[in-house]
PDB file of C-alpha atoms in Angstrom:
ATOM      1  CA  UNK A 139      14.906   0.373 -11.356  1.00  0.00           C
ATOM      2  CA  UNK A 140      12.672  -2.303 -10.790  1.00  0.00           C
ATOM      3  CA  UNK A 141      13.923  -2.288  -7.029  1.00  0.00           C
ATOM      4  CA  UNK A 142      11.435  -1.378  -4.146  1.00  0.00           C
ATOM      5  CA  UNK A 143      13.500  -1.080  -1.079  1.00  0.00           C
ATOM      6  CA  UNK A 144      11.817  -1.132   2.247  1.00  0.00           C
ATOM      7  CA  UNK A 145      12.891  -0.569   6.122  1.00  0.00           C
ATOM      8  CA  UNK A 146      13.035  -1.528   8.505  1.00  0.00           C
ATOM      9  CA  UNK A 147      13.854  -5.289   8.350  1.00  0.00           C
ATOM     10  CA  UNK A 148      12.500  -5.663  12.078  1.00  0.00           C
ATOM     11  CA  UNK A 149      10.541  -3.748  14.680  1.00  0.00           C
ATOM     12  CA  UNK A 150       9.301  -3.926  17.768  1.00  0.00           C
ATOM     13  CA  UNK A 151       6.772  -1.776  19.155  1.00  0.00           C
ATOM     14  CA  UNK A 152       5.326  -1.530  22.592  1.00  0.00           C
ATOM     15  CA  UNK A 153       0.986  -2.314  22.701  1.00  0.00           C
ATOM     16  CA  UNK A 154      -0.838   0.945  21.768  1.00  0.00           C
ATOM     17  CA  UNK A 155       2.227   2.593  20.049  1.00  0.00           C
ATOM     18  CA  UNK A 156       2.449   3.763  16.160  1.00  0.00           C
ATOM     19  CA  UNK A 157       4.230   0.904  13.830  1.00  0.00           C
ATOM     20  CA  UNK A 158       6.033   2.703  10.661  1.00  0.00           C
ATOM     21  CA  UNK A 159       7.372   0.612   8.083  1.00  0.00           C
ATOM     22  CA  UNK A 160       8.700   2.520   4.933  1.00  0.00           C
ATOM     23  CA  UNK A 161       9.588   1.976   1.180  1.00  0.00           C
ATOM     24  CA  UNK A 162      11.432   3.800  -1.572  1.00  0.00           C
ATOM     25  CA  UNK A 163      10.787   2.800  -5.266  1.00  0.00           C
ATOM     26  CA  UNK A 164      12.973   3.832  -8.464  1.00  0.00           C
ATOM     27  CA  UNK A 165      10.393   3.395 -11.434  1.00  0.00           C
ATOM     28  CA  UNK A 166       8.079   5.932 -12.184  1.00  0.00           C
ATOM     29  CA  UNK A 167       5.886   3.849 -14.162  1.00  0.00           C
ATOM     30  CA  UNK A 168       4.558   2.233 -11.042  1.00  0.00           C
ATOM     31  CA  UNK A 169       1.319   3.393 -10.174  1.00  0.00           C
ATOM     32  CA  UNK A 170      -0.101   0.818  -7.557  1.00  0.00           C
ATOM     33  CA  UNK A 171       1.291   0.278  -4.257  1.00  0.00           C
ATOM     34  CA  UNK A 172      -0.169  -2.427  -2.059  1.00  0.00           C
ATOM     35  CA  UNK A 173       1.123  -3.483   1.305  1.00  0.00           C
ATOM     36  CA  UNK A 174       0.331  -7.337   2.436  1.00  0.00           C
ATOM     37  CA  UNK A 175       0.464  -8.583   6.056  1.00  0.00           C
ATOM     38  CA  UNK A 176       1.801 -12.398   6.406  1.00  0.00           C
ATOM     39  CA  UNK A 177       1.334 -14.569   9.593  1.00  0.00           C
ATOM     40  CA  UNK A 178       3.241 -17.434  10.145  1.00  0.00           C
ATOM     41  CA  UNK A 179       2.706 -20.444   7.783  1.00  0.00           C
ATOM     42  CA  UNK A 180       0.057 -18.236   5.963  1.00  0.00           C
ATOM     43  CA  UNK A 181       0.367 -16.710   2.446  1.00  0.00           C
ATOM     44  CA  UNK A 182       0.522 -12.896   2.342  1.00  0.00           C
ATOM     45  CA  UNK A 183      -2.778 -11.066   2.378  1.00  0.00           C
ATOM     46  CA  UNK A 184      -3.844  -7.352   0.822  1.00  0.00           C
ATOM     47  CA  UNK A 185      -3.943  -5.195   3.837  1.00  0.00           C
ATOM     48  CA  UNK A 186      -4.386  -1.826   2.216  1.00  0.00           C
ATOM     49  CA  UNK A 187      -3.305  -0.091  -1.526  1.00  0.00           C
ATOM     50  CA  UNK A 188      -2.409   3.282  -2.579  1.00  0.00           C
ATOM     51  CA  UNK A 189      -2.857   5.047  -6.348  1.00  0.00           C
ATOM     52  CA  UNK A 190      -0.076   7.839  -6.677  1.00  0.00           C
ATOM     53  CA  UNK A 191      -3.339  10.233  -7.128  1.00  0.00           C
ATOM     54  CA  UNK A 192      -3.847  10.476  -3.550  1.00  0.00           C
ATOM     55  CA  UNK A 193      -1.076  11.754  -0.643  1.00  0.00           C
ATOM     56  CA  UNK A 194      -2.965   9.206   2.273  1.00  0.00           C
ATOM     57  CA  UNK A 195      -5.367   6.311   2.316  1.00  0.00           C
ATOM     58  CA  UNK A 196      -7.011   5.250   5.921  1.00  0.00           C
ATOM     59  CA  UNK A 197      -8.640   2.171   6.458  1.00  0.00           C
ATOM     60  CA  UNK A 198      -9.413   1.632  10.335  1.00  0.00           C
ATOM     61  CA  UNK A 199      -5.589   1.642  12.029  1.00  0.00           C
ATOM     62  CA  UNK A 200      -4.038   1.446   8.702  1.00  0.00           C
ATOM     63  CA  UNK A 201      -2.871   4.518   7.005  1.00  0.00           C
ATOM     64  CA  UNK A 202      -0.509   4.747   3.854  1.00  0.00           C
ATOM     65  CA  UNK A 203       1.438   7.946   3.224  1.00  0.00           C
ATOM     66  CA  UNK A 204       2.785   8.299   0.099  1.00  0.00           C
ATOM     67  CA  UNK A 205       5.069  11.012  -1.515  1.00  0.00           C
ATOM     68  CA  UNK A 206       5.018  11.289  -5.266  1.00  0.00           C
ATOM     69  CA  UNK A 207       8.168  13.386  -5.518  1.00  0.00           C
ATOM     70  CA  UNK A 208      10.060  11.600  -3.515  1.00  0.00           C
ATOM     71  CA  UNK A 209       9.102   8.371  -4.889  1.00  0.00           C
ATOM     72  CA  UNK A 210       8.220   6.783  -0.873  1.00  0.00           C
ATOM     73  CA  UNK A 211       5.349   5.333   0.513  1.00  0.00           C
ATOM     74  CA  UNK A 212       5.021   4.368   4.376  1.00  0.00           C
ATOM     75  CA  UNK A 213       2.443   2.233   6.101  1.00  0.00           C
ATOM     76  CA  UNK A 214       1.374   3.585   9.525  1.00  0.00           C
ATOM     77  CA  UNK A 215       0.017   1.253  12.026  1.00  0.00           C
ATOM     78  CA  UNK A 216      -1.768   3.338  14.668  1.00  0.00           C
ATOM     79  CA  UNK A 217      -2.631   1.743  18.422  1.00  0.00           C
ATOM     80  CA  UNK A 218      -0.406  -1.458  17.210  1.00  0.00           C
ATOM     81  CA  UNK A 219      -1.598  -4.520  18.685  1.00  0.00           C
ATOM     82  CA  UNK A 220      -0.041  -8.019  19.416  1.00  0.00           C
ATOM     83  CA  UNK A 221      -2.344  -9.472  16.823  1.00  0.00           C
ATOM     84  CA  UNK A 222      -0.416  -7.147  14.262  1.00  0.00           C
ATOM     85  CA  UNK A 223       2.233  -8.855  14.913  1.00  0.00           C
ATOM     86  CA  UNK A 224       3.232 -10.057  11.404  1.00  0.00           C
ATOM     87  CA  UNK A 225       5.797  -9.441   8.456  1.00  0.00           C
ATOM     88  CA  UNK A 226       4.550  -6.886   6.059  1.00  0.00           C
ATOM     89  CA  UNK A 227       5.714  -6.288   2.481  1.00  0.00           C
ATOM     90  CA  UNK A 228       5.434  -3.328   0.319  1.00  0.00           C
ATOM     91  CA  UNK A 229       5.166  -3.873  -3.384  1.00  0.00           C
ATOM     92  CA  UNK A 230       4.806  -1.654  -6.669  1.00  0.00           C
ATOM     93  CA  UNK A 231       3.022  -2.689 -10.061  1.00  0.00           C
ATOM     94  CA  UNK A 232       2.792  -0.466 -13.136  1.00  0.00           C
ATOM     95  CA  UNK A 233      -0.204  -0.898 -15.327  1.00  0.00           C
ATOM     96  CA  UNK A 234      -0.110  -3.753 -17.925  1.00  0.00           C
ATOM     97  CA  UNK A 235       3.137  -5.325 -17.177  1.00  0.00           C
ATOM     98  CA  UNK A 236       1.142  -7.754 -14.359  1.00  0.00           C
ATOM     99  CA  UNK A 237       4.047  -7.980 -12.470  1.00  0.00           C
ATOM    100  CA  UNK A 238       4.528  -6.962  -8.672  1.00  0.00           C
ATOM    101  CA  UNK A 239       7.819  -5.877  -7.343  1.00  0.00           C
ATOM    102  CA  UNK A 240       7.875  -6.884  -3.846  1.00  0.00           C
ATOM    103  CA  UNK A 241      10.075  -5.291  -0.915  1.00  0.00           C
ATOM    104  CA  UNK A 242      12.131  -7.649   1.613  1.00  0.00           C
ATOM    105  CA  UNK A 243       9.776  -7.455   4.383  1.00  0.00           C
ATOM    106  CA  UNK A 244       9.470  -6.092   7.741  1.00  0.00           C
ATOM    107  CA  UNK A 245       8.854  -8.477  10.648  1.00  0.00           C
ATOM    108  CA  UNK A 246       6.615  -6.761  13.432  1.00  0.00           C
ATOM    109  CA  UNK A 247       6.437  -7.904  16.816  1.00  0.00           C
ATOM    110  CA  UNK A 248       3.993  -5.609  19.080  1.00  0.00           C
ATOM    111  CA  UNK A 249       4.815  -6.604  22.957  1.00  0.00           C
ATOM    112  CA  UNK A 250       1.618  -7.027  25.183  1.00  0.00           C
TER     113      UNK A 250
ATOM    114  CA  UNK B1163     -15.001 -20.439  -1.707  1.00  0.00           C
ATOM    115  CA  UNK B1164     -11.540 -21.993  -1.482  1.00  0.00           C
ATOM    116  CA  UNK B1165      -9.507 -18.951  -3.100  1.00  0.00           C
ATOM    117  CA  UNK B1166      -6.073 -20.160  -3.806  1.00  0.00           C
ATOM    118  CA  UNK B1167      -5.074 -23.670  -3.115  1.00  0.00           C
ATOM    119  CA  UNK B1168      -1.561 -25.112  -2.976  1.00  0.00           C
ATOM    120  CA  UNK B1169      -0.184 -28.941  -2.402  1.00  0.00           C
ATOM    121  CA  UNK B1170       1.451 -30.068  -1.143  1.00  0.00           C
ATOM    122  CA  UNK B1171       2.310 -27.957   2.014  1.00  0.00           C
ATOM    123  CA  UNK B1172       5.442 -29.559   2.837  1.00  0.00           C
ATOM    124  CA  UNK B1173       7.653 -31.562   0.319  1.00  0.00           C
ATOM    125  CA  UNK B1174      11.361 -33.043   1.129  1.00  0.00           C
ATOM    126  CA  UNK B1175      13.249 -33.741  -1.970  1.00  0.00           C
ATOM    127  CA  UNK B1176      16.462 -35.170  -3.001  1.00  0.00           C
ATOM    128  CA  UNK B1177      19.017 -33.390  -5.066  1.00  0.00           C
ATOM    129  CA  UNK B1178      18.160 -34.439  -8.469  1.00  0.00           C
ATOM    130  CA  UNK B1179      14.644 -35.416  -8.259  1.00  0.00           C
ATOM    131  CA  UNK B1180      11.528 -34.164 -10.082  1.00  0.00           C
ATOM    132  CA  UNK B1181       8.417 -32.675  -8.223  1.00  0.00           C
ATOM    133  CA  UNK B1182       5.266 -30.596  -9.483  1.00  0.00           C
ATOM    134  CA  UNK B1183       3.909 -28.149  -7.313  1.00  0.00           C
ATOM    135  CA  UNK B1184       0.358 -27.915  -7.455  1.00  0.00           C
ATOM    136  CA  UNK B1185      -1.900 -24.608  -7.763  1.00  0.00           C
ATOM    137  CA  UNK B1186      -5.604 -24.100  -8.233  1.00  0.00           C
ATOM    138  CA  UNK B1187      -7.690 -21.216  -7.879  1.00  0.00           C
ATOM    139  CA  UNK B1188     -11.695 -20.993  -8.038  1.00  0.00           C
ATOM    140  CA  UNK B1189     -12.057 -17.515  -8.655  1.00  0.00           C
ATOM    141  CA  UNK B1190     -11.725 -17.325 -12.522  1.00  0.00           C
ATOM    142  CA  UNK B1191      -8.719 -15.025 -12.483  1.00  0.00           C
ATOM    143  CA  UNK B1192      -6.964 -15.070 -15.953  1.00  0.00           C
ATOM    144  CA  UNK B1193      -3.709 -14.100 -14.202  1.00  0.00           C
ATOM    145  CA  UNK B1194      -1.665 -16.650 -12.156  1.00  0.00           C
ATOM    146  CA  UNK B1195       1.752 -16.280 -10.772  1.00  0.00           C
ATOM    147  CA  UNK B1196       4.396 -18.280  -8.834  1.00  0.00           C
ATOM    148  CA  UNK B1197       6.720 -16.493  -6.237  1.00  0.00           C
ATOM    149  CA  UNK B1198       9.581 -17.999  -4.146  1.00  0.00           C
ATOM    150  CA  UNK B1199      10.089 -16.505  -0.597  1.00  0.00           C
ATOM    151  CA  UNK B1200      13.827 -16.382   0.986  1.00  0.00           C
ATOM    152  CA  UNK B1201      14.628 -14.888   4.182  1.00  0.00           C
ATOM    153  CA  UNK B1202      15.464 -11.538   3.522  1.00  0.00           C
ATOM    154  CA  UNK B1203      15.103 -11.296  -0.171  1.00  0.00           C
ATOM    155  CA  UNK B1204      10.926 -11.055   0.119  1.00  0.00           C
ATOM    156  CA  UNK B1205       8.928 -12.338  -2.493  1.00  0.00           C
ATOM    157  CA  UNK B1206      10.551 -13.030  -6.111  1.00  0.00           C
ATOM    158  CA  UNK B1207       8.288 -13.599  -9.283  1.00  0.00           C
ATOM    159  CA  UNK B1208       9.196 -17.267 -10.926  1.00  0.00           C
ATOM    160  CA  UNK B1209       6.434 -17.530 -13.686  1.00  0.00           C
ATOM    161  CA  UNK B1210       3.483 -15.927 -14.535  1.00  0.00           C
ATOM    162  CA  UNK B1211       0.480 -16.396 -17.213  1.00  0.00           C
ATOM    163  CA  UNK B1212      -2.070 -14.398 -18.185  1.00  0.00           C
ATOM    164  CA  UNK B1213      -4.564 -16.935 -19.444  1.00  0.00           C
ATOM    165  CA  UNK B1214      -4.602 -20.293 -20.588  1.00  0.00           C
ATOM    166  CA  UNK B1215      -2.282 -21.204 -23.024  1.00  0.00           C
ATOM    167  CA  UNK B1216       0.155 -18.218 -22.251  1.00  0.00           C
ATOM    168  CA  UNK B1217       3.074 -18.312 -20.121  1.00  0.00           C
ATOM    169  CA  UNK B1218       6.184 -15.801 -19.232  1.00  0.00           C
ATOM    170  CA  UNK B1219       9.134 -15.719 -17.289  1.00  0.00           C
ATOM    171  CA  UNK B1220       9.712 -13.520 -14.224  1.00  0.00           C
ATOM    172  CA  UNK B1221      12.845 -12.485 -12.215  1.00  0.00           C
ATOM    173  CA  UNK B1222      13.890 -16.108 -11.438  1.00  0.00           C
ATOM    174  CA  UNK B1223      13.042 -18.632 -14.032  1.00  0.00           C
ATOM    175  CA  UNK B1224      15.797 -20.850 -14.099  1.00  0.00           C
ATOM    176  CA  UNK B1225      15.418 -24.680 -12.799  1.00  0.00           C
ATOM    177  CA  UNK B1226      11.636 -24.041 -13.427  1.00  0.00           C
ATOM    178  CA  UNK B1227       8.556 -24.766 -15.757  1.00  0.00           C
ATOM    179  CA  UNK B1228       5.314 -24.226 -16.001  1.00  0.00           C
ATOM    180  CA  UNK B1229       2.336 -24.540 -17.829  1.00  0.00           C
ATOM    181  CA  UNK B1230      -1.198 -23.148 -17.812  1.00  0.00           C
ATOM    182  CA  UNK B1231      -3.995 -25.516 -20.201  1.00  0.00           C
ATOM    183  CA  UNK B1232      -6.675 -24.499 -17.763  1.00  0.00           C
ATOM    184  CA  UNK B1233      -8.224 -21.216 -16.319  1.00  0.00           C
ATOM    185  CA  UNK B1234      -8.259 -23.174 -12.755  1.00  0.00           C
ATOM    186  CA  UNK B1235      -4.779 -24.410 -12.772  1.00  0.00           C
ATOM    187  CA  UNK B1236      -1.174 -23.386 -12.626  1.00  0.00           C
ATOM    188  CA  UNK B1237       1.418 -26.102 -11.884  1.00  0.00           C
ATOM    189  CA  UNK B1238       4.979 -24.998 -11.102  1.00  0.00           C
ATOM    190  CA  UNK B1239       7.736 -27.966 -12.328  1.00  0.00           C
ATOM    191  CA  UNK B1240      10.936 -28.433 -10.837  1.00  0.00           C
ATOM    192  CA  UNK B1241      12.828 -30.955 -13.306  1.00  0.00           C
ATOM    193  CA  UNK B1242      16.138 -31.347 -11.449  1.00  0.00           C
ATOM    194  CA  UNK B1243      15.846 -30.311  -7.673  1.00  0.00           C
ATOM    195  CA  UNK B1244      18.831 -28.747  -6.242  1.00  0.00           C
ATOM    196  CA  UNK B1245      19.710 -27.188  -2.906  1.00  0.00           C
ATOM    197  CA  UNK B1246      19.590 -23.370  -3.827  1.00  0.00           C
ATOM    198  CA  UNK B1247      15.749 -24.297  -4.662  1.00  0.00           C
ATOM    199  CA  UNK B1248      14.962 -24.718  -0.980  1.00  0.00           C
ATOM    200  CA  UNK B1249      12.573 -22.234  -0.438  1.00  0.00           C
ATOM    201  CA  UNK B1250       8.757 -21.340   0.057  1.00  0.00           C
ATOM    202  CA  UNK B1251       6.476 -21.163  -2.651  1.00  0.00           C
ATOM    203  CA  UNK B1252       3.922 -19.248  -3.066  1.00  0.00           C
ATOM    204  CA  UNK B1253       0.902 -19.130  -6.143  1.00  0.00           C
ATOM    205  CA  UNK B1254      -1.133 -16.177  -6.314  1.00  0.00           C
ATOM    206  CA  UNK B1255      -3.999 -15.091  -8.736  1.00  0.00           C
ATOM    207  CA  UNK B1256      -5.643 -12.224  -9.775  1.00  0.00           C
ATOM    208  CA  UNK B1257      -8.341 -10.733 -12.179  1.00  0.00           C
ATOM    209  CA  UNK B1258      -6.863  -8.548 -15.194  1.00  0.00           C
ATOM    210  CA  UNK B1259      -7.965  -6.006 -17.103  1.00  0.00           C
ATOM    211  CA  UNK B1260      -7.623  -2.374 -16.307  1.00  0.00           C
ATOM    212  CA  UNK B1261      -5.602  -0.818 -13.901  1.00  0.00           C
ATOM    213  CA  UNK B1262      -4.168  -2.884 -11.119  1.00  0.00           C
ATOM    214  CA  UNK B1263      -6.102  -5.976  -9.163  1.00  0.00           C
ATOM    215  CA  UNK B1264      -5.040  -7.413  -5.909  1.00  0.00           C
ATOM    216  CA  UNK B1265      -3.319 -10.744  -5.672  1.00  0.00           C
ATOM    217  CA  UNK B1266      -4.669 -13.888  -4.274  1.00  0.00           C
ATOM    218  CA  UNK B1267      -2.083 -15.917  -2.543  1.00  0.00           C
ATOM    219  CA  UNK B1268      -2.401 -19.554  -1.636  1.00  0.00           C
ATOM    220  CA  UNK B1269      -0.314 -20.647   1.804  1.00  0.00           C
ATOM    221  CA  UNK B1270       2.664 -22.035   0.415  1.00  0.00           C
ATOM    222  CA  UNK B1271       4.275 -24.947  -0.364  1.00  0.00           C
ATOM    223  CA  UNK B1272       7.529 -25.241   1.948  1.00  0.00           C
ATOM    224  CA  UNK B1273      10.332 -27.320  -0.091  1.00  0.00           C
ATOM    225  CA  UNK B1274      13.602 -28.522   1.194  1.00  0.00           C
ATOM    226  CA  UNK B1275      16.259 -29.934  -1.333  1.00  0.00           C
ATOM    227  CA  UNK B1276      18.402 -32.104   0.405  1.00  0.00           C
TER     228      UNK B1276
END
């Protein structure tokens, strides 16, 4: 019940295309869903996050879509650029637990 | 503002050796945590702390010890290194309080156990 399942494991997209990464969770107590971006040799950095009271959040080219009834959320990267090539992790957390549960990561490569 | 600083960046140990991975943050965050990152397994929580003198176990605590004597520092100790502990270790910190707060990660310590 604590798992967060992330797919795909890897993704190759042409420059200018849309990258889509999906995550699913079971624990209905989760109320915070961040996405992290990690470049080689660096630690993960917060990209965008959403709470379950909204169905979508957009920041620049990055959008989170959230489906509470299906217990799924996804990251959309519009107009993907070679500089977006990185590993992306979804995560989930419940208020008061102080713990984040991370997905297994998606390695994105954007071809120039 | 340095954020979360981890040292060393790389380390090679022999089986049975001990060592301490250092983590320091300058953001006055109450919450600090240690994760290990292994291929195909994402980030798994080892230990965490919600303030000085308070620590608790995460998903994979066996073989690791922690202590939190100050707000700034949260070292991770391997008492007797095993090859299964070969991994990349990340320290993170964040504020506590109402709601969820974003975590800030260091750049990791890459540890190999021979």
